[in-house]
Amino acid sequence: MEDSPQSIGDIQRRFAAGLSTVSFIEGCFERIERNNDQIKAMIFVAREQALEDAGRLDAELRSGRRRGPLHGIPIAVKDVIDVKGWPTTSGSQLFRGHVAEEDAACIRNLRAAGAVIVGKTNLHELTAGNHENPWFGKVVSPLDPTRGTGGTSSGSAAAVAAGYCVAAIGTDTGGSNRSTAAATGLFGFKPTNGRGDPSGVRPTAPSLDTIGPIANSVEDARLVHFAMQGAEAPEPLAVALSGLRIGLCPDLHAAAVDPVVADAQALWLARLQAAGVQVRTLEFPLAGKVMEAGLVILQYEFAAQYGALVESAPQDVGAAVSGFIAAGRAMDATDYQAAVAFRSHAQAIFLDLMSAVDLLAAPVAPGLAPRLTDEMTAVGPDFVPYGLAGGTFRRWANFLGLPTLAMPLPTQGGLPASLQISTRPDTEATLFSICEALRPVEAR
């Protein structure tokens, strides 16, 4: 946000000093009006309603009522999440004309915490298409107009990076919050599977789906995550770097990584080791089967959700969605049940493996932000698909159910690299505290 403070803490200090919520949010809408035709992050903007909500929140502040750290904070939401009276398109013609009757549970919680919902963000069609959404266009990176933002929460990441909001809500079924945060230098969060009420959020593959924030900092992601749960954020834990155990598991991403990404991670690890952190390499021979079984679950559950609907109106979806549906419909239920059974087995083995470390660190993507033309990213002299890398680099966290936060790492060039940090299931408070402790050694 080029002309306003980025962090929630900074904004709250500005509010306390007299800045009005209405004035701050008007600035967000000015940026949307100025840049969104190029960036295509927002596909629905609710200026009038948001400013009315902001006015009420200003009145509350004047009367001495403050709902918490999100009071007056503008947030955008991925357009698979219901907001009462607004369309929920899922980035597709398949749901044109659909208007939500109620807020999704996470939206109700955010409103109760004082957040102002400013609009809906663009995405890959039905969260299964590619970056070239046939109905709403490609999302362009605010960092570099020749780059995209990955997917499928493409517009959510772009909206934060462009200053259209302070944080955005996305969904992460195979890395969608993390890949887009990685492409834009942001923090993208995937909570433990099953964490939070999914009502009012259109599914992709229910057993892999999660809902989480994309934000400018660890602290902002933490505050928004707990507000989405309808809970007050717990006090951060004190984490000492000396003796902290970081696990690396190359088996989970058995694919080439661009030297820029590898060098950024190596520098980060070296600084941590100098501060007393221990680094251990973990072996997980089941990683290849995790990738395969995860794809079976994703495609089968997606086809179960949307197959009949797409087949009844094939003209209302793009070719990428049609192909994904066809792959899922071709799968046998026996294969799906075998993948689900294997998942329980793999989770138990991996959690036992993680008992030797405090956290797991892994690259989010094989390269930097993808080219806008074809969504490919450089890995050395070659180019590989940025989105399809999700099967290797990111979906394991959904398959294994681990809370995971993508954090930016600096590079020598203009675009950031990214690293994802995972801890054991249901340890979100610990994860955020660890990431905050790791962040100061990150030369941002």
Coordinates of N, CA and C in Angstrom, one line a residue, residues 94-210:
L94 N -21.0 -20.7 -14.4 CA -21.9 -21.8 -13.8 C -22.8 -21.3 -12.7
F95 N -22.3 -20.3 -12.0 CA -23.1 -19.7 -10.9 C -23.5 -18.3 -11.1
R96 N -23.6 -17.9 -12.3 CA -24.0 -16.5 -12.6 C -25.4 -16.3 -12.1
G97 N -25.7 -15.2 -11.5 CA -27.0 -15.0 -10.9 C -27.2 -15.4 -9.5
H98 N -26.2 -16.2 -9.0 CA -26.4 -16.7 -7.6 C -26.1 -15.5 -6.6
V99 N -26.9 -15.3 -5.7 CA -26.7 -14.2 -4.7 C -26.9 -14.9 -3.3
A100 N -25.9 -14.6 -2.5 CA -25.9 -15.3 -1.1 C -27.0 -14.8 -0.2
E101 N -27.6 -15.6 0.5 CA -28.7 -15.3 1.4 C -28.2 -14.9 2.8
E102 N -27.0 -15.5 3.1 CA -26.4 -15.2 4.4 C -24.9 -15.1 4.3
D103 N -24.3 -14.5 5.3 CA -22.9 -14.5 5.4 C -22.3 -15.9 5.7
A104 N -21.2 -16.2 5.1 CA -20.5 -17.4 5.6 C -20.1 -17.2 7.0
A105 N -19.9 -18.3 7.7 CA -19.5 -18.3 9.1 C -18.3 -17.4 9.4
C106 N -17.3 -17.6 8.5 CA -16.0 -16.8 8.7 C -16.3 -15.3 8.5
I107 N -17.2 -14.9 7.6 CA -17.5 -13.5 7.4 C -18.3 -13.0 8.6
R108 N -19.2 -13.7 9.2 CA -19.9 -13.3 10.4 C -18.9 -13.0 11.5
N109 N -17.9 -13.9 11.6 CA -16.9 -13.7 12.7 C -16.1 -12.5 12.4
L110 N -15.7 -12.3 11.2 CA -14.9 -11.1 10.9 C -15.7 -9.8 11.1
R111 N -16.9 -9.8 10.7 CA -17.7 -8.6 11.0 C -17.9 -8.3 12.5
A112 N -18.1 -9.4 13.2 CA -18.2 -9.2 14.7 C -16.9 -8.6 15.3
A113 N -15.8 -9.0 14.7 CA -14.5 -8.5 15.1 C -14.2 -7.0 14.6
G114 N -15.1 -6.5 13.8 CA -15.0 -5.1 13.4 C -14.4 -4.9 12.0
A115 N -14.1 -6.0 11.3 CA -13.6 -5.9 9.9 C -14.6 -5.4 9.0
V116 N -14.2 -4.7 7.9 CA -15.0 -4.1 6.9 C -14.8 -5.0 5.6
I117 N -15.8 -5.6 5.1 CA -15.6 -6.4 3.9 C -15.8 -5.5 2.7
V118 N -14.8 -5.4 1.8 CA -14.8 -4.4 0.7 C -15.2 -5.0 -0.6
G119 N -15.1 -6.3 -0.8 CA -15.5 -6.9 -2.1 C -15.0 -8.3 -2.2
K120 N -15.2 -8.8 -3.5 CA -14.9 -10.2 -3.8 C -13.7 -10.2 -4.8
T121 N -12.8 -11.2 -4.6 CA -11.6 -11.3 -5.4 C -11.7 -12.4 -6.5
N122 N -10.9 -12.1 -7.6 CA -10.8 -13.0 -8.7 C -10.1 -14.3 -8.3
L123 N -10.3 -15.4 -9.1 CA -9.7 -16.7 -8.8 C -9.7 -17.5 -10.1
H124 N -9.0 -18.6 -10.0 CA -9.1 -19.6 -11.1 C -10.5 -20.2 -11.1
E125 N -11.0 -20.4 -12.2 CA -12.4 -20.8 -12.3 C -12.7 -22.1 -11.5
L126 N -13.7 -22.0 -10.6 CA -14.2 -23.1 -9.7 C -13.0 -23.6 -8.9
T127 N -12.0 -22.8 -8.7 CA -10.7 -23.2 -8.0 C -10.1 -24.5 -8.7
A128 N -10.4 -24.8 -9.9 CA -9.8 -25.9 -10.6 C -9.3 -25.5 -12.0
G129 N -9.7 -24.3 -12.5 CA -9.2 -23.9 -13.7 C -7.7 -23.4 -13.7
N130 N -7.3 -22.7 -14.7 CA -5.9 -22.2 -14.7 C -5.9 -20.7 -14.6
H131 N -4.8 -20.0 -14.7 CA -4.7 -18.6 -14.5 C -5.5 -17.8 -15.5
E132 N -5.8 -18.4 -16.7 CA -6.5 -17.7 -17.7 C -8.0 -17.9 -17.5
N133 N -8.6 -17.2 -16.5 CA -10.0 -17.3 -16.2 C -10.8 -16.8 -17.5
P134 N -11.6 -17.7 -18.1 CA -12.3 -17.3 -19.3 C -13.3 -16.2 -19.1
W135 N -13.7 -15.9 -17.9 CA -14.8 -15.0 -17.7 C -14.3 -13.7 -17.0
F136 N -13.3 -13.7 -16.2 CA -12.9 -12.6 -15.4 C -11.4 -12.2 -15.7
G137 N -10.7 -12.9 -16.6 CA -9.4 -12.5 -17.0 C -8.3 -13.0 -16.0
K138 N -7.0 -12.8 -16.5 CA -5.8 -13.1 -15.7 C -5.6 -12.1 -14.7
V139 N -5.2 -12.5 -13.5 CA -4.8 -11.6 -12.4 C -3.3 -11.3 -12.7
V140 N -3.0 -10.0 -12.6 CA -1.6 -9.5 -12.9 C -1.0 -9.1 -11.5
S141 N 0.3 -9.5 -11.4 CA 1.0 -9.2 -10.1 C 1.2 -7.7 -10.0
P142 N 0.9 -7.1 -8.8 CA 1.2 -5.7 -8.6 C 2.7 -5.4 -8.5
L143 N 3.5 -6.5 -8.3 CA 4.9 -6.3 -8.2 C 5.6 -6.2 -9.6
D144 N 5.0 -6.8 -10.6 CA 5.6 -6.8 -11.9 C 4.5 -7.2 -12.9
P145 N 4.2 -6.2 -13.9 CA 3.1 -6.5 -14.8 C 3.3 -7.6 -15.8
T146 N 4.5 -8.2 -15.8 CA 4.8 -9.3 -16.7 C 4.6 -10.6 -16.0
R147 N 4.2 -10.6 -14.7 CA 4.0 -11.8 -13.9 C 2.6 -11.9 -13.5
G148 N 2.2 -13.2 -13.2 CA 0.9 -13.5 -12.6 C 1.1 -13.7 -11.1
T149 N 0.1 -14.2 -10.5 CA 0.1 -14.4 -9.0 C -0.1 -15.9 -8.6
G150 N -0.1 -16.8 -9.6 CA -0.4 -18.2 -9.3 C -1.9 -18.4 -9.0
G151 N -2.2 -19.4 -8.3 CA -3.6 -19.7 -8.0 C -3.7 -20.7 -6.9
T152 N -5.0 -20.9 -6.4 CA -6.2 -20.3 -7.1 C -6.7 -19.1 -6.5
S153 N -6.1 -18.7 -5.3 CA -6.5 -17.4 -4.7 C -5.8 -16.2 -5.3
S154 N -5.7 -16.2 -6.6 CA -4.9 -15.2 -7.3 C -5.3 -13.8 -7.0
G155 N -6.6 -13.5 -7.0 CA -7.0 -12.1 -6.8 C -6.9 -11.7 -5.3
S156 N -7.0 -12.7 -4.4 CA -6.8 -12.3 -3.0 C -5.4 -11.8 -2.7
A157 N -4.4 -12.5 -3.2 CA -3.0 -12.1 -3.0 C -2.8 -10.7 -3.7
A158 N -3.3 -10.6 -4.9 CA -3.1 -9.3 -5.7 C -3.7 -8.2 -5.0
A159 N -4.9 -8.4 -4.4 CA -5.6 -7.3 -3.7 C -4.8 -6.8 -2.5
V160 N -4.2 -7.7 -1.8 CA -3.4 -7.2 -0.6 C -2.1 -6.5 -1.1
A161 N -1.5 -7.1 -2.1 CA -0.2 -6.5 -2.6 C -0.4 -5.2 -3.3
A162 N -1.6 -4.9 -3.8 CA -2.0 -3.7 -4.5 C -2.5 -2.6 -3.5
G163 N -2.7 -3.0 -2.3 CA -3.3 -2.1 -1.3 C -4.8 -1.9 -1.4
Y164 N -5.5 -2.8 -2.0 CA -7.0 -2.7 -2.1 C -7.6 -3.1 -0.7
C165 N -6.9 -3.7 0.1 CA -7.3 -4.2 1.4 C -6.1 -4.4 2.3
V166 N -6.3 -4.6 3.6 CA -5.1 -4.9 4.4 C -4.9 -6.4 4.5
A167 N -5.9 -7.2 4.4 CA -5.7 -8.7 4.3 C -6.9 -9.2 3.4
A168 N -6.7 -10.4 3.0 CA -7.7 -11.0 2.2 C -7.9 -12.5 2.6
I169 N -9.1 -13.0 2.4 CA -9.4 -14.4 2.7 C -9.4 -15.2 1.5
G170 N -8.7 -16.3 1.5 CA -8.7 -17.3 0.4 C -9.0 -18.7 0.9
T171 N -9.0 -19.6 0.0 CA -9.1 -21.0 0.4 C -7.8 -21.7 -0.1
D172 N -7.5 -22.8 0.6 CA -6.3 -23.5 0.3 C -6.6 -25.0 0.3
T173 N -6.7 -25.6 -0.9 CA -7.0 -27.1 -1.0 C -5.7 -27.8 -1.4
G174 N -4.8 -27.2 -2.1 CA -3.6 -27.8 -2.5 C -2.4 -26.8 -2.6
G175 N -2.6 -25.7 -1.8 CA -1.6 -24.6 -1.8 C -2.0 -23.3 -2.3
S176 N -3.3 -23.1 -2.5 CA -3.8 -21.9 -3.2 C -3.5 -20.5 -2.4
N177 N -3.5 -20.5 -1.1 CA -3.1 -19.3 -0.4 C -1.6 -19.2 -0.4
R178 N -0.9 -20.3 -0.3 CA 0.6 -20.2 -0.2 C 1.3 -19.9 -1.5
S179 N 0.8 -20.5 -2.6 CA 1.5 -20.2 -3.9 C 1.3 -18.7 -4.3
T180 N 0.1 -18.2 -4.0 CA -0.2 -16.8 -4.4 C 0.6 -15.8 -3.5
A181 N 0.6 -16.1 -2.2 CA 1.5 -15.3 -1.3 C 2.9 -15.4 -1.8
A182 N 3.4 -16.5 -2.1 CA 4.8 -16.7 -2.6 C 5.1 -15.8 -3.8
A183 N 4.1 -15.7 -4.7 CA 4.3 -14.9 -5.9 C 4.3 -13.4 -5.7
T184 N 3.8 -13.0 -4.5 CA 3.6 -11.6 -4.3 C 4.3 -11.0 -3.0
G185 N 5.1 -11.9 -2.4 CA 5.9 -11.4 -1.3 C 5.1 -11.3 0.0
L186 N 4.0 -12.1 0.1 CA 3.1 -12.0 1.3 C 3.2 -13.2 2.1
F187 N 2.4 -13.2 3.2 CA 2.2 -14.3 4.1 C 0.9 -15.0 3.8
G188 N 0.9 -16.3 3.4 CA -0.3 -17.0 3.1 C -0.5 -18.2 4.0
F189 N -1.7 -18.3 4.6 CA -1.9 -19.3 5.7 C -2.9 -20.4 5.3
K190 N -2.5 -21.6 5.6 CA -3.4 -22.8 5.6 C -3.5 -23.4 7.0
P191 N -4.7 -23.3 7.6 CA -4.8 -23.9 8.9 C -4.9 -25.4 8.9
T192 N -4.9 -26.0 10.1 CA -5.2 -27.4 10.2 C -6.5 -27.8 9.5
N193 N -6.5 -28.8 8.8 CA -7.7 -29.3 8.1 C -8.8 -29.5 9.1
G194 N -10.0 -28.9 8.8 CA -11.2 -29.0 9.7 C -11.3 -27.9 10.7
R195 N -10.3 -27.0 10.7 CA -10.3 -25.9 11.6 C -11.2 -24.8 11.1
G196 N -12.2 -24.4 11.8 CA -13.2 -23.4 11.4 C -14.4 -24.0 10.7
D197 N -15.4 -23.2 10.8 CA -16.7 -23.6 10.2 C -16.7 -23.3 8.7
P198 N -16.9 -24.3 7.8 CA -16.9 -24.0 6.4 C -18.2 -23.6 5.8
S199 N -19.3 -23.5 6.6 CA -20.6 -23.1 6.1 C -20.5 -21.8 5.4
G200 N -21.1 -21.8 4.2 CA -21.1 -20.6 3.4 C -19.9 -20.5 2.5
V201 N -19.0 -21.5 2.5 CA -17.9 -21.5 1.6 C -18.0 -22.6 0.6
R202 N -18.0 -22.3 -0.7 CA -18.2 -23.4 -1.7 C -17.0 -24.3 -1.7
P203 N -17.2 -25.6 -1.7 CA -16.0 -26.5 -1.5 C -15.3 -26.7 -2.9
T204 N -14.1 -27.2 -2.7 CA -13.4 -27.8 -3.9 C -13.3 -29.3 -3.7
A205 N -12.6 -29.7 -2.7 CA -12.5 -31.1 -2.3 C -12.6 -31.1 -0.8
P206 N -13.7 -31.4 -0.2 CA -14.0 -31.1 1.2 C -12.9 -31.6 2.2
S207 N -12.4 -32.8 2.0 CA -11.4 -33.3 2.9 C -10.1 -32.7 2.9
L208 N -9.8 -31.9 1.8 CA -8.5 -31.2 1.7 C -8.7 -29.7 1.9
D209 N -9.9 -29.2 1.9 CA -10.2 -27.7 1.9 C -9.8 -27.1 3.2
T210 N -9.3 -25.9 3.2 CA -9.1 -25.1 4.3 C -9.3 -23.6 3.9

